[in-house]
Structures are given as C-alpha cells and as structure tokens.
Amino acid sequence: MEYLSTRGSAQNPDGGPLDFEGVTLAGLANDGGLYLPREWPQFSPGEIAGLAGLPYAELAARVMQPFVGDSLTPERLRELCEEAYARFAHKAVTPLVQLDQRNWLLELFHGPTLAFKDVALQLLGLLFEEFLGRRGERLTIVGATSGDTGSAAIDAVAGREGVEIFMLHPKGRVSDVQRRQMTTVLAPNVHNIAIEGSFDDAQAMVKRMFADTALTGRVRLGAVNSINWARLMAQVVYYFAAALQLGAPQRKVAFSVPTGNFGDVFAGYVAAKMGLPVERLIVATNVNDILHRALSDGDYSTGEVTPTAAPSMDIQVSSNFERLLFDCGGRDGAALAEQMRGFEATKAMRLTNAQREGAAALFTSARADQDEMAQAMRWAWENCGETVDPHTAIGLHAARLQDLDAPVVTLATAHPAKFRDTVERATGTRPPLPPRVGDLFAREERFTELPGDYDAVVTYIAEHAGV
Ligand SMILES: *Cc1c(COP(=O)(O)O)cnc(C)c1O
C-alpha cells in the first residue's frame, strides 16, 4: 500500500516510496499534512461475513493487512496483534454490552491504562520496535500530555528496544491516578518530566522541538499522538468487531463516538469506506464544540478551551479533521494546503460545499453540556446498572438523541474508575479501580522536575536520549 499526504507534496525522508513502515516512523508528513492510504481497501459483503466469529487478534490482522502491505508478512502481523491484545483484561478485547433495545456500549477500556488509546498504542509500540530493529535505528519519542495519552504511550513503549520516550506533564496539574500511571513505570527508556507551567506551555515546547533543526539533526524524533496513521488503522478493527456481532453485513449499525481530535471517529469513517455497512457516525462533543459547529453549519472556527469533566475532549483544533476534509473534498492536496494555510492564519474557515455534502452523507453531530453528561450517567446507572465515564456519557447522550432504525453503539472510551469523583457525584456510586491497577498507590514513582525553560528541557533530552 502506498501513502500520500493530505497536503499533496510529502516525500519519504529516506527516499523510497511512502509505505506503511515509513509513515509509521514519520508520524507527521514533512509538508505539514497527515498521511492517508492512496486508496481505501475494499471488503465485499461475502468477505465481511467471513470475518464473523474470529478472535480479536486475528480479526485485527485481517482488517489491517491491506494497509500494512509488504511492510510485514501476514504471519508477523498476526503475531504482533496477538502480543498486543494479550495484555487486555477481557478475552473479547473490546466487549459489547447491551443497554436497552437499541443502545449498546463498546467497552474499549480493558487495556493496561484504562483508556481506549491502549488499543492502538499497544500495537504501535510493537510496530516501532519491529521497524527500528530491522533498520538498526533509534527513535526518540517526545510528547506532552494532560493525562491519558501519556500513560497509554508510556505503557506501550516501556522496555521496547530502540525507543526512548520523554513525556512532559504540567507539574501538579494532572490527577494523582494519571501521574502515577506514568511515573510508576520504571523502565530505563521512560523519562517523565514534570514541567512548570500549563499543558499548553508543555505542548508548545514539543512543537518547537519538531521544528528545531539543531535537535532533529542529532536525534530522530517520533510522535505518538493520533496524527500517526498506524493508530487510526488499529482503531478501524473494533468497528468491524462490533458490527459483525450485531449482524453486519446484513444489518447496518450506527456508532456514537466521544470526540476530541477526531481520530477515533475517523477510524469509523475508514471502516465505512472499506465496505462495512455503517448507518451513521455520530460525533459527540462537549461544550468545546468546534466539530459540532463544523458538521452542522460548516463553521470551523476556534475559540477558547473550556475545561470540563471530560478533559480528553477539551480541544480547540481537531487535527484529524483535516483527513476528512481531504477525502470528502476530492483529495486535492494543493487546494487543501491552501485552505489549511488560511485556517492557520485566521483560526477560522468555512467548509466547501463538497466537504459539507461528503461529510453529511455519513456524519451527524451533537453536543452535551455538563448537566446532559450527568443525566446520561444517571440514566445508564439507574436503568441499566452500568457506570460510564464522563466521555462515554457524552457519547451516550448523543446516541439517545437519534431516531434511527439501526442499533446504536456508543464507544466507551475510558474506564469509569479513571474519573471516580465525577461518576460518584452524578450517580452516588464510586467505581473501584480494577485489580490490574490496584496497587498503583503503593508503587515507587520516578520523574524529573524541570523549569518551564525550553533550553533546559532540550538539554535534558539530548543528554538522556542515548545517542
Ligand atoms: C482521547 C480520548 C477521546 C477523544 O478521542 P479522539 O480520537 O481524540 O477524538 C475521548 N475519550 C477519551 C477517554 C479519550 O482518552
């Protein structure tokens, strides 16, 4: 499979064609765009029916093989999937739970750090190790986190050959559970940095590092956020898994997706493009509703971020939305590069008619405020005996607004115990931490504190990157 960039002019830094291995290691394209496969692989209804009943790891290998192409043999891909998903606490990996006649929850939080990001990152850690080992190269991952991404990425690469990870978190501004999930991982290739300042300060430093040629000339920097195509690809699998259980390919299924950076719901779009019969994709946002405004009236303009009880959806810009605009807008890289330059200059843009119509064919959106979120939590608890986390509750609120003929699957993106205080406030029940993280508060922590000073952070990274 060959890849291209949404901005039309990316080249492989190594000179060869842009294949899966190259885009996985690169993360962001060097023209500032995001990678997509040149075409969508197609699965016929017969082929989809043939996937029913497969164990998750095998389904994953079958769905992802066309995207991986020659970068891995089918046997090796299956081995890596088996290794990645063996670490999940549920045999089904992503079990489906029925709430009522029409609503289902797809539980994506059975991985080591209790958030859906484990599903993709556990595989990505293994892919990095495989590709770097083959090339005899090293990769230095730098990232900033306000909580969930950092712990999932650290768990995924801890102890892996060829990879060092430096994760910046704003000192004193992540929850104790979130900090301990990062700082109690003591593998020598894991470097946690508590930095003075806000998450935005830390994020700005990381962006500056990728543009700092003095640094990138010394260390090969890698990214683990959802701009990495391999993460989206791994998320396509659970849309197939859920739809197959609910009767695909004979029956259409709708999905409601708590959305921030548009990675998870874009994976649903990819599944539909591959032939999975998807009735609707419901983009659920909190009050940070740029995507709801873009999909309902074409207005993609940023505002201030309002902190909410669903912090992983508190965003101003949704990076992966660019992938949809590219695919719906006729895949014209030059035109999209122009449109994005305008957006970067003014922090606002209108979707074109083609983009709006293309998106409207599959996407619906809804927004939930704090009360609606709490009501959805209470509904799940009182009527179905399920505790759901604040992100999932927003998805559930959006799902229950729809009037569709198809079953509606809400993606449960975090374990309720990760947000115990909010859940307890809404429902009166305090969900216990599952046994796999039960001794989190007894474990030793290790992290370095640094001032909010770019040079100090870069010096630290260069000294500890092992190159
Ligand atoms: C990251 C995250 C989201 C948002 O997912 P995107 O792919 O960024 O849209 C939603 N819920 C939880 C719990 C998350 O960690």
XYZ file of C-alpha atoms and ligand atoms in Angstrom:
482
model
C 0.000 0.000 0.000
C 1.281 3.438 -0.915
C 0.565 6.529 1.206
C 0.127 10.196 0.394
C -0.147 13.395 2.398
C -3.305 15.500 2.750
C -1.231 18.484 1.609
C -0.055 16.774 -1.534
C 3.702 17.202 -1.543
C 5.234 14.956 1.111
C 8.343 12.966 0.381
C 9.794 9.983 2.117
C 12.757 11.305 4.141
C 14.554 8.057 3.280
C 13.987 8.495 -0.465
C 11.890 5.375 -1.208
C 8.116 5.165 -1.764
C 5.880 6.121 1.164
C 4.941 2.738 2.566
C 3.369 1.720 5.876
C 6.722 1.372 7.637
C 7.772 4.863 6.525
C 4.553 6.594 7.600
C 4.524 4.793 10.958
C 8.016 6.026 11.843
C 7.492 9.528 10.425
C 4.154 10.364 12.113
C 3.570 13.775 10.535
C 4.245 14.278 6.807
C 7.109 16.672 6.004
C 4.774 19.043 4.118
C 2.805 19.571 7.362
C -0.023 17.275 6.241
C -1.287 13.928 7.505
C -0.789 10.564 5.843
C -3.579 8.569 4.227
C -3.506 5.428 2.081
C -3.669 6.143 -1.660
C -6.930 4.179 -1.881
C -9.347 2.503 0.535
C -9.089 -1.300 0.535
C -12.449 -2.904 -0.279
C -14.109 -5.798 1.559
C -17.133 -7.373 -0.203
C -20.185 -8.435 1.864
C -19.020 -12.034 1.474
C -15.561 -11.195 2.782
C -17.049 -9.289 5.711
C -19.323 -12.233 6.558
C -16.218 -14.439 6.530
C -14.705 -12.396 9.382
C -17.532 -13.223 11.815
C -16.511 -15.118 14.943
C -12.741 -14.634 14.587
C -10.724 -13.998 17.776
C -9.944 -10.265 18.077
C -6.225 -10.528 17.243
C -6.948 -12.500 14.104
C -9.700 -10.114 13.011
C -7.252 -7.252 13.594
C -4.607 -8.835 11.373
C -7.154 -9.496 8.587
C -8.607 -5.967 8.639
C -5.200 -4.251 8.806
C -3.247 -6.391 6.315
C -4.200 -4.348 3.208
C -2.941 -1.151 4.910
C 0.282 -2.793 6.092
C 1.023 -4.215 2.642
C 4.556 -5.524 2.258
C 5.827 -3.891 5.451
C 5.019 -7.075 7.431
C 4.199 -10.634 6.387
C 0.667 -11.763 7.345
C 2.198 -14.185 9.879
C 4.295 -11.481 11.541
C 1.361 -9.067 11.647
C -0.747 -11.723 13.345
C 1.987 -12.414 15.917
C 2.238 -8.719 16.779
C -1.568 -8.436 17.125
C -1.611 -11.456 19.412
C 1.118 -9.956 21.587
C -0.553 -6.524 21.734
C -4.020 -7.804 22.629
C -2.874 -10.497 25.093
C -2.369 -7.640 27.572
C -6.089 -6.800 27.673
C -8.082 -7.867 30.712
C -11.098 -9.137 28.709
C -10.955 -12.113 26.335
C -13.056 -10.288 23.755
C -10.593 -7.337 23.992
C -13.416 -4.875 23.129
C -16.622 -6.458 24.535
C -20.076 -5.218 23.560
C -22.621 -4.624 26.338
C -26.344 -4.168 25.692
C -28.032 -1.216 27.435
C -31.561 -1.385 26.051
C -33.402 -2.439 22.875
C -31.439 -0.044 20.713
C -28.318 1.058 22.587
C -25.048 -0.766 23.130
C -21.720 0.096 24.712
C -18.459 -0.959 23.093
C -16.023 -1.191 26.021
C -12.636 -0.061 24.787
C -11.045 0.381 28.227
C -9.808 -3.104 29.127
C -6.180 -2.277 28.296
C -3.388 -1.606 30.791
C -4.108 2.137 31.318
C -7.934 2.016 31.222
C -8.449 4.239 28.145
C -9.258 3.328 24.540
C -5.882 4.693 23.474
C -4.331 1.409 24.628
C -5.997 -0.449 21.738
C -3.872 1.362 19.175
C -0.799 2.248 21.242
C -0.087 -1.281 22.449
C 0.261 -2.280 18.799
C 2.156 0.881 17.849
C 4.841 0.174 20.487
C 5.451 -3.230 18.897
C 5.486 -1.782 15.370
C 8.133 0.779 16.386
C 10.310 -1.950 17.881
C 9.913 -4.163 14.806
C 10.703 -1.480 12.218
C 13.556 0.129 14.180
C 15.172 -3.241 14.911
C 15.063 -4.107 11.232
C 16.778 -0.837 10.313
C 19.157 -0.747 13.274
C 17.838 2.742 14.115
C 16.681 4.516 17.248
C 13.658 6.751 17.803
C 13.184 9.410 20.464
C 9.519 9.979 21.203
C 8.629 13.333 22.717
C 5.144 14.248 23.816
C 3.150 16.474 26.131
C 0.158 15.137 27.991
C -2.698 16.396 30.091
C -3.256 12.822 31.276
C -4.485 9.898 29.187
C -2.224 9.874 26.139
C 0.929 9.988 28.226
C 0.161 6.927 30.311
C -1.018 4.846 27.334
C 2.075 5.776 25.286
C 4.478 5.093 28.165
C 2.963 1.711 28.878
C 3.146 0.818 25.177
C 6.858 1.559 24.715
C 8.290 0.784 28.192
C 11.209 -1.594 27.785
C 10.986 -1.669 23.953
C 14.284 -1.808 22.051
C 15.360 1.223 20.050
C 12.843 3.648 21.597
C 13.285 6.319 24.268
C 10.231 8.249 25.424
C 10.202 11.707 27.028
C 6.764 12.679 28.323
C 6.141 16.192 29.628
C 3.263 16.781 32.015
C 2.339 20.080 33.685
C 3.552 19.790 37.275
C 0.717 19.463 39.782
C -1.970 19.711 37.084
C -2.705 16.059 36.305
C -4.678 13.814 38.651
C -2.836 11.508 41.081
C -4.049 8.438 39.178
C -2.896 9.883 35.876
C 0.513 10.941 37.225
C 1.143 7.622 38.933
C 0.164 5.698 35.806
C 3.099 7.453 34.120
C 5.659 7.866 36.887
C 5.497 4.348 38.339
C 6.722 2.849 35.044
C 10.404 2.442 35.914
C 11.784 1.055 32.629
C 15.074 2.810 31.784
C 13.788 4.077 28.397
C 10.918 6.015 30.065
C 11.612 9.627 31.067
C 8.832 11.539 32.805
C 9.311 15.268 33.085
C 7.132 17.386 35.369
C 7.361 20.847 33.966
C 6.449 24.201 35.476
C 3.514 25.802 33.648
C 0.348 24.660 31.897
C -0.321 21.837 29.449
C -0.341 24.379 26.605
C 3.179 25.525 27.583
C 4.410 21.929 27.517
C 2.672 21.284 24.183
C 4.211 24.423 22.664
C 7.685 23.208 23.700
C 7.144 19.859 22.000
C 6.004 21.562 18.789
C 9.102 23.733 18.888
C 11.311 20.639 19.215
C 9.996 19.169 15.954
C 10.946 22.393 14.162
C 14.345 22.699 15.929
C 16.906 21.513 13.357
C 19.738 21.626 15.902
C 17.821 18.964 17.852
C 16.386 16.963 14.930
C 19.875 16.817 13.414
C 21.050 14.904 16.497
C 18.069 12.704 17.390
C 15.304 11.184 15.260
C 12.096 12.453 16.844
C 8.897 10.420 16.757
C 5.281 11.156 17.706
C 2.639 9.001 19.337
C -0.411 11.248 19.086
C -3.302 10.360 16.819
C -1.831 12.082 13.780
C 0.083 8.796 13.412
C -1.786 6.772 10.762
C -0.986 3.449 12.439
C -3.078 4.481 15.437
C -6.164 5.197 13.337
C -5.709 1.961 11.415
C -5.694 -0.100 14.609
C -8.948 1.575 15.674
C -10.777 0.527 12.487
C -10.770 -3.041 13.787
C -13.232 -2.576 16.637
C -15.849 -1.048 14.330
C -15.728 -4.316 12.382
C -15.802 -6.356 15.608
C -18.926 -4.592 16.919
C -20.812 -4.507 13.610
C -20.164 -8.204 12.961
C -21.647 -9.075 16.354
C -24.760 -7.021 15.614
C -25.452 -8.614 12.253
C -23.195 -6.988 9.637
C -23.009 -7.249 6.717
C -26.795 -7.912 6.574
C -27.621 -5.199 9.104
C -26.384 -1.614 9.308
C -25.036 -0.297 12.595
C -24.635 3.296 13.855
C -21.824 4.464 16.144
C -21.721 7.347 18.619
C -18.181 8.492 19.345
C -16.994 10.826 22.140
C -14.723 13.020 20.060
C -11.734 15.283 20.619
C -9.043 15.091 17.986
C -11.360 13.249 15.518
C -9.080 10.177 15.415
C -11.459 7.597 16.808
C -14.473 8.600 14.714
C -12.325 8.919 11.583
C -11.447 5.238 12.045
C -15.210 4.573 11.775
C -15.265 6.511 8.512
C -12.421 4.346 7.214
C -14.376 1.200 8.144
C -17.362 2.515 6.160
C -15.120 3.322 3.179
C -13.851 -0.263 3.258
C -17.406 -1.588 2.841
C -18.651 -2.041 6.418
C -22.370 -1.113 6.418
C -22.347 1.896 8.762
C -25.710 3.651 9.142
C -24.385 6.844 10.821
C -21.360 8.145 12.659
C -22.443 10.416 15.491
C -19.752 12.890 16.545
C -20.363 13.678 20.213
C -18.679 16.762 21.654
C -18.766 18.567 24.979
C -19.110 22.371 25.122
C -15.814 22.630 23.204
C -17.921 22.109 20.109
C -15.885 23.198 17.068
C -16.699 19.887 15.365
C -20.407 20.145 16.078
C -20.412 23.631 14.527
C -18.360 22.471 11.533
C -20.587 19.479 10.792
C -23.901 21.222 11.434
C -23.253 24.522 9.614
C -19.798 24.456 8.037
C -18.203 26.835 10.547
C -14.762 25.582 11.631
C -13.536 28.372 13.867
C -11.632 28.093 17.126
C -12.476 29.697 20.453
C -11.137 29.425 23.975
C -10.951 25.969 25.517
C -13.378 25.491 28.409
C -12.129 22.896 30.936
C -14.771 20.184 31.537
C -15.177 16.881 33.358
C -14.313 15.143 30.053
C -10.793 16.571 29.633
C -9.759 14.378 26.690
C -12.396 16.177 24.611
C -11.346 19.692 25.659
C -9.804 20.769 22.376
C -9.621 23.840 20.195
C -8.445 22.244 16.962
C -9.180 18.673 15.841
C -6.070 17.576 13.953
C -7.576 14.574 12.208
C -10.491 16.559 10.779
C -8.055 17.507 8.015
C -8.133 13.888 6.851
C -11.905 14.039 6.363
C -11.758 17.397 4.599
C -9.181 15.957 2.202
C -11.126 12.778 1.448
C -14.529 14.490 1.104
C -13.145 17.452 -0.797
C -11.950 15.442 -3.792
C -8.462 14.570 -2.443
C -6.932 17.756 -3.821
C -3.751 18.252 -1.752
C -2.855 21.646 -3.201
C -6.343 23.057 -2.522
C -6.391 21.667 0.998
C -2.903 23.041 1.756
C -4.236 26.473 0.726
C -7.373 26.084 2.860
C -5.293 24.999 5.893
C -2.878 27.912 5.451
C -5.875 30.232 5.624
C -7.124 28.473 8.738
C -3.725 28.666 10.432
C -3.582 32.406 9.723
C -7.124 33.330 10.821
C -8.071 30.426 13.155
C -11.314 30.072 11.177
C -12.544 28.562 7.900
C -15.724 27.583 6.045
C -16.074 24.071 4.725
C -16.570 23.858 0.948
C -19.870 22.516 -0.389
C -18.199 19.271 -1.420
C -16.739 18.860 2.067
C -20.082 19.568 3.728
C -22.051 17.231 1.484
C -19.440 14.496 1.715
C -19.437 14.678 5.499
C -23.244 14.904 5.784
C -23.643 11.587 3.951
C -22.302 9.747 6.977
C -21.803 12.092 9.932
C -24.252 13.602 12.425
C -23.127 15.591 15.443
C -24.411 16.516 18.887
C -23.086 18.448 21.841
C -23.614 17.818 25.547
C -23.134 20.248 28.394
C -22.285 19.312 31.989
C -25.915 18.605 33.013
C -26.656 16.490 29.962
C -23.497 14.499 30.648
C -24.515 13.880 34.260
C -28.057 12.905 33.187
C -26.686 10.334 30.735
C -24.518 8.891 33.540
C -27.543 8.612 35.778
C -29.659 7.052 33.020
C -27.051 4.323 32.430
C -26.750 3.633 36.145
C -30.442 3.700 37.066
C -31.826 1.924 34.008
C -29.023 -0.416 33.006
C -26.843 -0.815 36.113
C -23.792 0.446 34.195
C -21.383 3.126 35.367
C -19.955 5.125 32.464
C -17.160 7.689 32.490
C -17.813 11.351 31.549
C -16.545 10.935 27.947
C -18.697 7.875 27.350
C -21.682 9.679 28.905
C -21.402 12.407 26.278
C -21.438 9.744 23.565
C -24.447 8.130 25.162
C -26.306 11.433 25.341
C -25.730 11.943 21.612
C -26.763 8.352 20.837
C -30.052 8.700 22.689
C -30.983 11.850 20.727
C -31.031 9.918 17.436
C -34.053 8.439 15.759
C -32.526 5.624 13.724
C -33.670 2.212 12.620
C -30.291 0.652 13.315
C -28.672 -0.421 16.582
C -26.538 2.393 18.024
C -23.165 1.516 19.541
C -21.623 4.116 21.876
C -17.868 3.822 22.169
C -16.925 3.614 25.879
C -13.569 5.352 25.727
C -12.421 5.311 29.362
C -12.963 3.121 32.414
C -15.319 4.861 34.886
C -12.744 4.388 37.676
C -10.446 6.809 35.879
C -12.930 9.601 36.678
C -14.234 8.338 40.001
C -15.132 11.693 41.515
C -17.332 12.828 38.616
C -19.034 9.444 38.400
C -19.705 9.442 42.124
C -21.119 12.960 42.030
C -23.583 12.038 39.258
C -24.611 8.564 40.378
C -23.730 8.206 44.064
C -21.554 5.186 43.195
C -17.762 5.152 43.331
C -16.402 2.695 40.746
C -13.423 0.728 42.142
C -10.063 0.679 40.362
C -9.763 -2.695 38.597
C -7.279 -5.199 40.084
C -4.696 -4.653 37.328
C -4.006 -1.142 38.593
C -4.988 -1.767 42.216
C -1.549 -1.254 43.784
C -0.886 1.957 41.846
C -0.662 3.973 45.048
C 1.903 1.622 46.619
C 4.360 1.725 43.719
C 7.563 3.754 43.560
C 7.425 6.898 41.406
C 10.227 8.353 39.295
C 10.224 11.667 37.453
C 12.375 14.714 36.878
C 11.224 18.242 37.629
C 12.337 20.942 35.234
C 11.597 24.680 34.952
C 9.411 25.871 32.067
C 12.516 26.658 30.071
C 12.938 25.270 26.532
C 16.729 25.040 26.619
C 16.751 23.191 29.934
C 14.297 20.611 28.580
C 16.137 20.107 25.294
C 19.476 19.758 27.097
C 17.952 17.116 29.330
C 16.545 15.197 26.362
C 19.781 15.350 24.391
C 21.729 14.065 27.411
C 19.381 11.171 28.086
C 18.373 10.094 24.574
C 21.154 7.513 24.450
C 22.623 8.614 21.125
C -8.536 10.642 23.573
C -9.892 10.430 24.144
C -11.073 10.819 23.451
C -11.037 11.537 22.128
O -10.609 10.716 21.074
P -10.163 11.382 19.678
O -9.619 10.237 18.878
O -9.099 12.379 20.025
O -11.363 12.004 19.062
C -12.296 10.518 24.032
N -12.383 9.915 25.233
C -11.278 9.543 25.931
C -11.446 8.914 27.261
C -10.002 9.783 25.419
O -8.918 9.423 26.136
